[in-house]
């Protein structure tokens, strides 16, 4: 579920507690979490509703001046069912702190190794994690399309794979391209010492 920056800021400030979407099927579920630029959002409820269920108070809780403004926005897309999503800020995104962990104990090493092995096993294009990490190590700040092309890969699947590494705290996004995080550098150093 994508949210505009101003909506995210409203959620972080506690002014916005609802979001409304038209979906063929919901992309979030009650009890789930969503990582965003302002932190982790808790998804407290996802309810299918009709337009007549939306009140002025709901519109205000979603950051709109009036019900009509919200409906106008929702009706720009006519396909899909209407959902009311209750959201709140649950806390900070743990990834920045994870990225900074440059000392890896045995448990962290085992966890990272298991996740990377799973990514490699489930990949349609074969093992990729080590090659991508080493490419990012030697090419920080290089555009994703250029990195992908150097591996003979399409850009979007490559970017999805890099996001998986980012979830483990191994890489971080730059304005252009990526770089290894301190945790990513520590991981590769661990791999080198095993060779």
Short mmCIF file of C-alpha atoms in Angstrom, two decimals:
data_model
loop_
_atom_site.label_atom_id
_atom_site.label_comp_id
_atom_site.label_asym_id
_atom_site.label_seq_id
_atom_site.Cartn_x
_atom_site.Cartn_y
_atom_site.Cartn_z
CA UNK A 1 0.00 0.00 0.00
CA UNK A 2 1.62 3.21 -1.16
CA UNK A 3 1.01 6.37 0.83
CA UNK A 4 1.91 9.94 -0.09
CA UNK A 5 4.57 11.68 1.98
CA UNK A 6 2.04 14.15 3.44
CA UNK A 7 -0.19 11.24 4.48
CA UNK A 8 2.75 9.47 6.11
CA UNK A 9 3.64 12.62 8.02
CA UNK A 10 0.02 12.92 9.18
CA UNK A 11 0.10 9.33 10.43
CA UNK A 12 3.39 9.96 12.24
CA UNK A 13 1.86 13.05 13.91
CA UNK A 14 -1.31 11.13 14.83
CA UNK A 15 -3.58 13.37 12.71
CA UNK A 16 -4.33 10.63 10.17
CA UNK A 17 -5.62 7.27 11.35
CA UNK A 18 -7.48 5.98 8.29
CA UNK A 19 -6.73 5.30 4.65
CA UNK A 20 -9.21 4.34 1.95
CA UNK A 21 -8.41 2.26 -1.10
CA UNK A 22 -10.07 0.53 -4.03
CA UNK A 23 -8.53 -2.88 -4.52
CA UNK A 24 -9.37 -6.05 -6.39
CA UNK A 25 -7.94 -7.66 -3.28
CA UNK A 26 -6.34 -5.97 -0.27
CA UNK A 27 -2.58 -5.53 -0.34
CA UNK A 28 -2.37 -5.31 3.47
CA UNK A 29 -4.04 -7.28 6.25
CA UNK A 30 -5.19 -6.50 9.77
CA UNK A 31 -2.40 -7.20 12.23
CA UNK A 32 0.27 -6.61 9.60
CA UNK A 33 2.93 -3.95 9.39
CA UNK A 34 4.14 -1.68 6.65
CA UNK A 35 7.62 -0.15 6.51
CA UNK A 36 7.58 3.44 5.30
CA UNK A 37 9.75 6.53 5.17
CA UNK A 38 8.40 7.67 8.58
CA UNK A 39 8.68 4.32 10.33
CA UNK A 40 6.73 1.11 10.71
CA UNK A 41 2.95 1.43 10.42
CA UNK A 42 0.62 -0.98 12.19
CA UNK A 43 -2.40 -2.07 10.16
CA UNK A 44 -5.11 -2.35 12.80
CA UNK A 45 -8.09 -3.10 10.55
CA UNK A 46 -8.94 -3.67 6.89
CA UNK A 47 -12.69 -3.52 6.27
CA UNK A 48 -14.64 -3.77 3.03
CA UNK A 49 -17.17 -0.93 2.99
CA UNK A 50 -19.50 0.93 0.65
CA UNK A 51 -19.23 4.62 -0.20
CA UNK A 52 -22.31 5.32 1.91
CA UNK A 53 -20.42 4.06 4.98
CA UNK A 54 -17.88 6.89 4.71
CA UNK A 55 -18.59 9.81 7.05
CA UNK A 56 -17.16 13.32 7.22
CA UNK A 57 -15.32 12.20 10.35
CA UNK A 58 -13.78 9.32 8.35
CA UNK A 59 -12.67 11.78 5.67
CA UNK A 60 -11.03 14.04 8.29
CA UNK A 61 -9.32 10.99 9.84
CA UNK A 62 -7.92 10.23 6.38
CA UNK A 63 -6.57 13.77 5.96
CA UNK A 64 -9.31 15.17 3.72
CA UNK A 65 -11.21 18.41 4.33
CA UNK A 66 -14.56 16.78 3.55
CA UNK A 67 -16.20 13.53 2.51
CA UNK A 68 -16.66 14.82 -1.05
CA UNK A 69 -12.93 15.39 -1.50
CA UNK A 70 -12.18 11.83 -0.37
CA UNK A 71 -14.86 10.37 -2.65
CA UNK A 72 -13.55 12.38 -5.62
CA UNK A 73 -10.10 10.92 -5.03
CA UNK A 74 -11.45 7.37 -4.62
CA UNK A 75 -13.60 7.61 -7.74
CA UNK A 76 -10.61 8.39 -9.93
CA UNK A 77 -10.25 4.60 -9.91
CA UNK A 78 -13.52 2.76 -10.37
CA UNK A 79 -12.38 -0.86 -10.40
CA UNK A 80 -12.09 -2.87 -7.22
CA UNK A 81 -13.85 -2.94 -3.89
CA UNK A 82 -13.66 -0.12 -1.37
CA UNK A 83 -11.69 -0.68 1.85
CA UNK A 84 -11.19 1.33 5.03
CA UNK A 85 -7.75 0.74 6.55
CA UNK A 86 -7.00 1.74 10.15
CA UNK A 87 -3.33 2.69 10.52
CA UNK A 88 -1.02 4.06 13.18
CA UNK A 89 2.68 4.57 13.69
CA UNK A 90 4.03 1.50 15.47
CA UNK A 91 7.65 2.58 15.76
CA UNK A 92 10.86 3.27 13.98
CA UNK A 93 12.01 1.28 10.98
CA UNK A 94 14.50 -1.25 12.40
CA UNK A 95 16.54 -1.44 9.18
CA UNK A 96 18.75 1.64 9.75
CA UNK A 97 19.89 0.31 13.13
CA UNK A 98 20.32 -3.17 11.66
CA UNK A 99 22.49 -1.78 8.83
CA UNK A 100 24.86 -0.23 11.37
CA UNK A 101 25.55 -3.53 13.17
CA UNK A 102 29.04 -4.27 11.94
CA UNK A 103 29.89 -6.95 14.49
CA UNK A 104 28.27 -10.26 13.61
CA UNK A 105 28.03 -13.03 16.19
CA UNK A 106 27.47 -16.68 15.35
CA UNK A 107 23.68 -16.31 15.47
CA UNK A 108 23.65 -13.35 13.09
CA UNK A 109 26.02 -15.13 10.70
CA UNK A 110 23.84 -18.25 10.70
CA UNK A 111 20.67 -16.21 10.15
CA UNK A 112 22.13 -14.25 7.25
CA UNK A 113 23.62 -17.40 5.68
CA UNK A 114 20.29 -19.24 5.90
CA UNK A 115 18.31 -16.36 4.37
CA UNK A 116 20.77 -15.84 1.53
CA UNK A 117 20.83 -19.58 0.81
CA UNK A 118 17.02 -19.56 0.67
CA UNK A 119 17.05 -16.60 -1.74
CA UNK A 120 19.54 -18.43 -3.97
CA UNK A 121 17.59 -21.72 -3.90
CA UNK A 122 14.26 -20.09 -4.73
CA UNK A 123 15.62 -17.92 -7.55
CA UNK A 124 14.49 -18.58 -11.12
CA UNK A 125 17.83 -17.35 -12.44
CA UNK A 126 20.09 -19.30 -10.09
CA UNK A 127 22.23 -18.21 -7.15
CA UNK A 128 22.66 -14.44 -7.12
CA UNK A 129 23.22 -13.11 -3.59
CA UNK A 130 27.03 -13.25 -3.48
CA UNK A 131 27.43 -11.80 -6.98
CA UNK A 132 25.06 -8.91 -6.24
CA UNK A 133 26.67 -8.10 -2.89
CA UNK A 134 30.15 -8.09 -4.45
CA UNK A 135 28.96 -5.98 -7.37
CA UNK A 136 27.47 -3.40 -5.01
CA UNK A 137 30.68 -3.48 -2.96
CA UNK A 138 32.79 -2.61 -6.01
CA UNK A 139 30.25 -0.27 -7.65
CA UNK A 140 28.64 1.97 -5.03
CA UNK A 141 26.41 4.68 -6.44
CA UNK A 142 26.02 3.04 -9.85
CA UNK A 143 22.52 3.11 -11.36
CA UNK A 144 20.46 -0.05 -10.90
CA UNK A 145 19.92 -0.52 -14.67
CA UNK A 146 23.69 -0.47 -15.20
CA UNK A 147 24.31 -2.93 -12.37
CA UNK A 148 21.57 -5.23 -13.66
CA UNK A 149 22.93 -5.09 -17.21
CA UNK A 150 26.43 -5.98 -16.00
CA UNK A 151 24.95 -9.24 -14.69
CA UNK A 152 22.80 -9.79 -17.78
CA UNK A 153 19.61 -9.19 -15.80
CA UNK A 154 16.48 -7.09 -16.19
CA UNK A 155 16.31 -4.01 -13.96
CA UNK A 156 13.08 -4.62 -12.02
CA UNK A 157 13.86 -8.20 -10.90
CA UNK A 158 17.37 -7.02 -9.97
CA UNK A 159 15.93 -4.20 -7.85
CA UNK A 160 13.58 -6.65 -6.12
CA UNK A 161 16.56 -8.81 -5.23
CA UNK A 162 18.48 -5.83 -3.85
CA UNK A 163 15.44 -4.97 -1.68
CA UNK A 164 15.70 -8.47 -0.19
CA UNK A 165 19.30 -7.72 0.77
CA UNK A 166 18.21 -4.38 2.18
CA UNK A 167 15.66 -6.15 4.41
CA UNK A 168 18.57 -8.08 5.94
CA UNK A 169 20.42 -4.81 6.56
CA UNK A 170 23.18 -5.68 4.08
CA UNK A 171 22.69 -2.82 1.60
CA UNK A 172 21.33 0.68 1.61
CA UNK A 173 19.87 2.81 -1.15
CA UNK A 174 21.55 6.01 -2.24
CA UNK A 175 20.04 8.81 -4.32
CA UNK A 176 21.56 6.90 -7.23
CA UNK A 177 22.38 3.23 -6.79
CA UNK A 178 23.29 1.36 -3.65
CA UNK A 179 26.16 0.69 -1.29
CA UNK A 180 26.97 -1.98 1.24
CA UNK A 181 26.02 -1.13 4.78
CA UNK A 182 28.47 -1.69 7.64
CA UNK A 183 26.60 -4.97 8.25
CA UNK A 184 27.00 -5.91 4.57
CA UNK A 185 30.73 -5.19 4.69
CA UNK A 186 31.02 -7.28 7.87
CA UNK A 187 29.14 -10.13 6.16
CA UNK A 188 31.48 -10.12 3.16
CA UNK A 189 34.50 -9.96 5.48
CA UNK A 190 33.14 -13.04 7.27
CA UNK A 191 32.77 -14.81 3.92
CA UNK A 192 36.34 -13.89 2.95
CA UNK A 193 37.71 -15.29 6.20
CA UNK A 194 35.95 -18.60 5.48
CA UNK A 195 37.69 -18.98 2.10
#
